Coordinates of C-alpha atoms in Angstrom, one line a residue:
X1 CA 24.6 124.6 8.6
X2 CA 22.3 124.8 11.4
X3 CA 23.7 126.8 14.6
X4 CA 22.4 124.9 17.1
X5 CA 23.9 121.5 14.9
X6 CA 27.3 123.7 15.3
X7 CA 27.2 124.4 18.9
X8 CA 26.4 120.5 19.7
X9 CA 30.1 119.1 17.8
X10 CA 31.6 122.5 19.5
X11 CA 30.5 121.4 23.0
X12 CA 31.4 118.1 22.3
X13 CA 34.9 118.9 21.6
X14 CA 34.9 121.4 24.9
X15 CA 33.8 118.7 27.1
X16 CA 36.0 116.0 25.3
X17 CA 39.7 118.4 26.1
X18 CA 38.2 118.9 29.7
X19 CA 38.1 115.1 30.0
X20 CA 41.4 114.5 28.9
X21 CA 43.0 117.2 31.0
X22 CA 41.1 115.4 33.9
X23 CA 42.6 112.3 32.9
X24 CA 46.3 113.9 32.9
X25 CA 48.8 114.2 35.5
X26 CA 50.1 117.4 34.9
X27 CA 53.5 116.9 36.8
X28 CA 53.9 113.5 34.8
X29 CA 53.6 115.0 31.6
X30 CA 53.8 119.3 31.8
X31 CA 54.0 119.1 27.9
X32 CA 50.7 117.5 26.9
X33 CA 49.4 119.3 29.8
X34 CA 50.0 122.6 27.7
X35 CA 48.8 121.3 24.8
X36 CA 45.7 120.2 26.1
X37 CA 44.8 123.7 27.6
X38 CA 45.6 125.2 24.0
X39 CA 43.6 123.2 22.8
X40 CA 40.8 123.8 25.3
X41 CA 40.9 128.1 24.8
X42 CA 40.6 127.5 21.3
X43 CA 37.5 125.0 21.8
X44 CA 36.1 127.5 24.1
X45 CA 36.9 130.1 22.1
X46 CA 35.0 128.3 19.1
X47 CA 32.2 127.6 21.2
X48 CA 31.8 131.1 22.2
X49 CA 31.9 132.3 18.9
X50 CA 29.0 130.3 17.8
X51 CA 27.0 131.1 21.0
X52 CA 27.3 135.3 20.2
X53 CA 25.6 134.0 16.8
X54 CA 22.5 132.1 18.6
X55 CA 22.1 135.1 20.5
X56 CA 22.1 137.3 18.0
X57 CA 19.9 135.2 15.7
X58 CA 17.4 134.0 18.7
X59 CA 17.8 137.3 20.8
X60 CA 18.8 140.3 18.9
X61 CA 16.5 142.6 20.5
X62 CA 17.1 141.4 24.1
X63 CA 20.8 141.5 23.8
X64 CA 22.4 143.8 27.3
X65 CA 23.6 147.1 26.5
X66 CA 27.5 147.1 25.4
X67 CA 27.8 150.8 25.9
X68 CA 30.4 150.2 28.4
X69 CA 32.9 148.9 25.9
X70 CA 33.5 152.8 25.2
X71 CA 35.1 153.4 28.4
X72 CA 37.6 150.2 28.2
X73 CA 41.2 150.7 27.1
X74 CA 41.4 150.1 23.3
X75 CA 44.5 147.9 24.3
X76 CA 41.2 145.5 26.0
X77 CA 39.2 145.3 23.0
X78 CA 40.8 142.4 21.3
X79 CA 38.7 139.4 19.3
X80 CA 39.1 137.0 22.8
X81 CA 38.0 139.4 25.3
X82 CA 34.9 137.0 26.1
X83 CA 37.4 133.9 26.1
X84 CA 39.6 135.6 28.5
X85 CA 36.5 136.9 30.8
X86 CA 35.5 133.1 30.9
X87 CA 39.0 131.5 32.0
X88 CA 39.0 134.7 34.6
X89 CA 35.9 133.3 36.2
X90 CA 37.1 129.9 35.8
X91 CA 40.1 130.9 37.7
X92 CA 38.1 133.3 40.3
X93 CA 35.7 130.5 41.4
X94 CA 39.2 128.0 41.3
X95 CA 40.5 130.9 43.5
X96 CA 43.3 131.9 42.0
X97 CA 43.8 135.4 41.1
X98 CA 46.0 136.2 38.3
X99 CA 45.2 139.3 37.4
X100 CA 43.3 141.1 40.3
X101 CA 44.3 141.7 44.2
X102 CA 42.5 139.0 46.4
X103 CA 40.0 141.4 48.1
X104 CA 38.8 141.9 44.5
X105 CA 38.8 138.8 43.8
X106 CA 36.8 137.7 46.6
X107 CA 34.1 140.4 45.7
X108 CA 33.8 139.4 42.2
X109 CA 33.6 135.5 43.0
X110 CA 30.5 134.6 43.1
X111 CA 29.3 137.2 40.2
X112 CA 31.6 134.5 38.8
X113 CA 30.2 131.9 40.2
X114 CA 26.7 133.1 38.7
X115 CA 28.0 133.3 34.9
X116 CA 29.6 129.8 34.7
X117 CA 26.4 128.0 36.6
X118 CA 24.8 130.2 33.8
X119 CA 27.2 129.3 30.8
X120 CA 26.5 125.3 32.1
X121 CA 22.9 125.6 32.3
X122 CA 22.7 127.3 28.5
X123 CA 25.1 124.4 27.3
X124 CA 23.0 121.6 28.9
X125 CA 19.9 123.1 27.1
X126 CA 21.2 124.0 23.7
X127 CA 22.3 120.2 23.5
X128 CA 18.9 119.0 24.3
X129 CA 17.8 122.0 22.4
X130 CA 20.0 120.6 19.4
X131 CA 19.3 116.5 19.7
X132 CA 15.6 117.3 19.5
X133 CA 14.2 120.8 17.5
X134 CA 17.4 122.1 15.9
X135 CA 15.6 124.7 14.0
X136 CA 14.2 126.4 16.8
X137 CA 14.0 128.4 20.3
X138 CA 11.8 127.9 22.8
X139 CA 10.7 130.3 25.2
X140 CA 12.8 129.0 28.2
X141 CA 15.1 129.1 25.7
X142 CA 15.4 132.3 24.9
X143 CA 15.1 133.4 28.6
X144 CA 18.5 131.5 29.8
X145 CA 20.3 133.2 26.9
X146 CA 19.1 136.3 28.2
X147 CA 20.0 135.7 31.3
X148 CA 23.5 134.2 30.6
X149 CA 24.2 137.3 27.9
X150 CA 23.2 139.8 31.4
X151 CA 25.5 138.3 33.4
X152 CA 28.6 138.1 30.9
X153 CA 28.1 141.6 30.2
X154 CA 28.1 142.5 34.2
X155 CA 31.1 140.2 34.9
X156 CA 33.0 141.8 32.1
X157 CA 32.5 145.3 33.0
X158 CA 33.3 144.1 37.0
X159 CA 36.3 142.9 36.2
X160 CA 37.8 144.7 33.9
X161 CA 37.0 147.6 35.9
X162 CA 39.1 146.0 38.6
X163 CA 41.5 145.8 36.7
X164 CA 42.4 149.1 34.6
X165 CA 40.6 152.5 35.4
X166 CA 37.8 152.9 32.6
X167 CA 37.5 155.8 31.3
X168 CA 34.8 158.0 33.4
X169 CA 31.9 160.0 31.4
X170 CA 33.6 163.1 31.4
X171 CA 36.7 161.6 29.6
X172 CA 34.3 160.1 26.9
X173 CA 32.6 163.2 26.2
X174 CA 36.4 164.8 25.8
X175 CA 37.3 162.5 23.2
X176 CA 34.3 163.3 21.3
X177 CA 35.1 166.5 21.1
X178 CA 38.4 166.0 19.9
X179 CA 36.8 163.5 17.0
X180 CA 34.4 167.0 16.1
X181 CA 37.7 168.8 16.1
X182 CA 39.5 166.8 13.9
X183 CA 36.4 166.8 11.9
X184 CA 35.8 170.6 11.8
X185 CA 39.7 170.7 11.0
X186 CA 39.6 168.5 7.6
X187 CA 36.5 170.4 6.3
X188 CA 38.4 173.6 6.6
X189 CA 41.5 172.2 5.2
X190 CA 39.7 171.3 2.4
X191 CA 37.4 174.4 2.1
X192 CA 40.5 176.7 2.1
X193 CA 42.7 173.9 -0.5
X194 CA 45.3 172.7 1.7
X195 CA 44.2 169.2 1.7
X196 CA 42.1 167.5 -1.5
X197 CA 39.2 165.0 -1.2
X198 CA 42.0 162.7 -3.4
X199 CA 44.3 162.3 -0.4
X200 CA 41.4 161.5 2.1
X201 CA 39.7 159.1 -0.1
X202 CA 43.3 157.7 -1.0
X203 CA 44.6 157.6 2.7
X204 CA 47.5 159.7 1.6
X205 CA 50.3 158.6 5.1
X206 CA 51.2 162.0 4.9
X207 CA 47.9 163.0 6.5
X208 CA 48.4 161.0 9.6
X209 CA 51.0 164.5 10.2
X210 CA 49.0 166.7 8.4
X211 CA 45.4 167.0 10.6
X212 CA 46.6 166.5 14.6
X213 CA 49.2 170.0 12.7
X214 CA 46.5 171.8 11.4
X215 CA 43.9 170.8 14.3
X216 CA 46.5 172.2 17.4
X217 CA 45.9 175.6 14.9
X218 CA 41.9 175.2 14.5
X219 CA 41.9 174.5 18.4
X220 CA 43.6 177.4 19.5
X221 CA 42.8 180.5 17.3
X222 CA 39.5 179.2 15.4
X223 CA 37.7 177.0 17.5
X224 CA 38.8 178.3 21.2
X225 CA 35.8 176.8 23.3
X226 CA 36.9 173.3 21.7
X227 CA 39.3 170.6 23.3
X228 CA 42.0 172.3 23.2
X229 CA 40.0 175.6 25.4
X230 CA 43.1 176.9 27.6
X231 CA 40.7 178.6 29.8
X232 CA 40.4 175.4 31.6
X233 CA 42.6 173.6 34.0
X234 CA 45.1 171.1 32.8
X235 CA 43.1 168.5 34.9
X236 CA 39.9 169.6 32.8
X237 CA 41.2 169.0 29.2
X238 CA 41.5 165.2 28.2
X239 CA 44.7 163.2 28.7
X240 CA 45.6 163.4 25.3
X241 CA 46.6 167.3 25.4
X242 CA 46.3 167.6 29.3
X243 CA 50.2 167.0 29.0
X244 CA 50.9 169.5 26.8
X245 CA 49.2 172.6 28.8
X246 CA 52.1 175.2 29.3
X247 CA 53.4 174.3 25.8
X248 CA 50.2 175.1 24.1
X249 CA 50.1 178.2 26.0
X250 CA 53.4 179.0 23.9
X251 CA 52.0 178.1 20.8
X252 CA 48.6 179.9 21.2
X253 CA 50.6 182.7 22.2
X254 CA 52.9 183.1 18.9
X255 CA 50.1 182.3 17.0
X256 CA 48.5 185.3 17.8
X257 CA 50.8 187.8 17.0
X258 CA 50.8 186.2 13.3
X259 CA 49.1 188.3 10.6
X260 CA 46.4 186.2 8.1
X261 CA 49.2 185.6 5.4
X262 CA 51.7 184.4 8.1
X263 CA 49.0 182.1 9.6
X264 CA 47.9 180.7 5.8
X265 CA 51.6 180.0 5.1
X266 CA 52.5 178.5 8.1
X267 CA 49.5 176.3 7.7
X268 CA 50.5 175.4 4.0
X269 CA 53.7 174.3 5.4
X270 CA 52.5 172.1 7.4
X271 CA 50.9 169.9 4.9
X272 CA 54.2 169.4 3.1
X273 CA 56.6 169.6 6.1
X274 CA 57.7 165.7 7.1

């Protein structure tokens, strides 16, 4: 049950598919070739996985800041992001570039360099670490998983920002405000009985309709300074409604003229309309 007992039989198997895959020909036999490097992302995916939980159990405090996760696509954030950051600096310091232009490359290189000498030092250590005191952390320890967890984090966001365009500040801070508006929306839904706490708490489908209806309506008329503000530019709205500009404008604009029955029937009918 021990961690550090965990990570020992996980590095084992690591380095024992790396040795095979040494051992190979690859042209002789393309097959086994491919089974071995499934076998070795899972491995290093395993080992991974039980190196987040030494960290978090020997370093919780001294963990870097993930903040910057926020501004990565949520197509990114999938359960083998760190596995795929490591076989991108494997690759990078091979130099091959899959995924990024070679000038890129080349600049992030030796930040990839940095995190596998890292990654090797914090195996070699854990093993020792494991063979002799598996119940506990020593200082120097605890300062090379520090240091390995710094450098993941600054590789991660390096390269995934060469990749994609993350999402600046500004863009963040719009999304928020779209979250408040969805939330200021349901509240008055329910304040004024077109929605019931029963299909919230039951996640009633037709709902998924229902809200983004009723919050283009709270966005316009009742909250105007919100998200959905047409006194800014296209370009200053976020690139979920940015889009849409001139046909809000049209919709803000008929709204308007409604009276306060029109508006609370129109409203109603959009929580039944499909």
């Amino acid at each position: 049950p021990r961690l550090l007992s965990q990570f020992f039989f996980a590095d084992e198997r690591v380095t024992r598919v790396v040795a095979e895959i040494n051992g190979l020909d690859a042209e002789l036999d393309p097959q086994q070739y491919l089974v071995l490097l499934n076998q070795l992302h899972l491995s290093q995916a395993h080992l991974l996985a039980i190196l987040e939980r030494i960290m978090e159990e020997c370093i919780p405090t001294q963990r870097h800041s993930r903040d910057y996760l926020v501004k990565f696509p949520e197509e990114l954030l999938v359960d083998n992001l760190g596995n795929h950051m490591l076989f991108a600096a494997e690759c990078l310091l091979a130099g091959t570039f899959l995924e990024v232009e070679e000038a890129d490359g080349a600049q992030l290189r030796p930040q990839a360099r940095n995190l596998l000498c890292s990654l090797e030092l914090v195996r070699t250590v854990l093993r020792e670490q494991s063979l002799s005191q598996p119940s506990s952390y020593p200082e120097p320890v605890r300062a090379l998983l520090v240091q390995f967890d710094q450098l993941f984090a600054e590789f991660e966001l390096s390269y995934v920002s060469s990749l994609v365009a993350v999402k600046s500040p500004e863009e963040i801070y719009r999304q928020q405000e779209i979250i408040v508006l969805f939330c200021e929306t349901v509240q008055r839904a329910l304040r004024l009985g077109y929605l019931t706490q029963e299909m919230i708490d039951g996640y009633e489908p037709l709902l998924m309709f229902t809200i983004p209806r009723l919050a283009i309506i709270s966005g316009l008329l009742i909250y105007p300074e919100g998200p959905l503000s047409l006194a800014r530019s296209p370009e200053q709205m976020s690139r979920v409604f940015s889009p849409f500009y001139n046909l809000l404008k049209k919709i803000r604009d008929l709204l308007r003229v409604l009276s306060a029955e029109e508006l609370c029937l129109l409203e109603r009918s959009l929580c039944t309309a499909e």
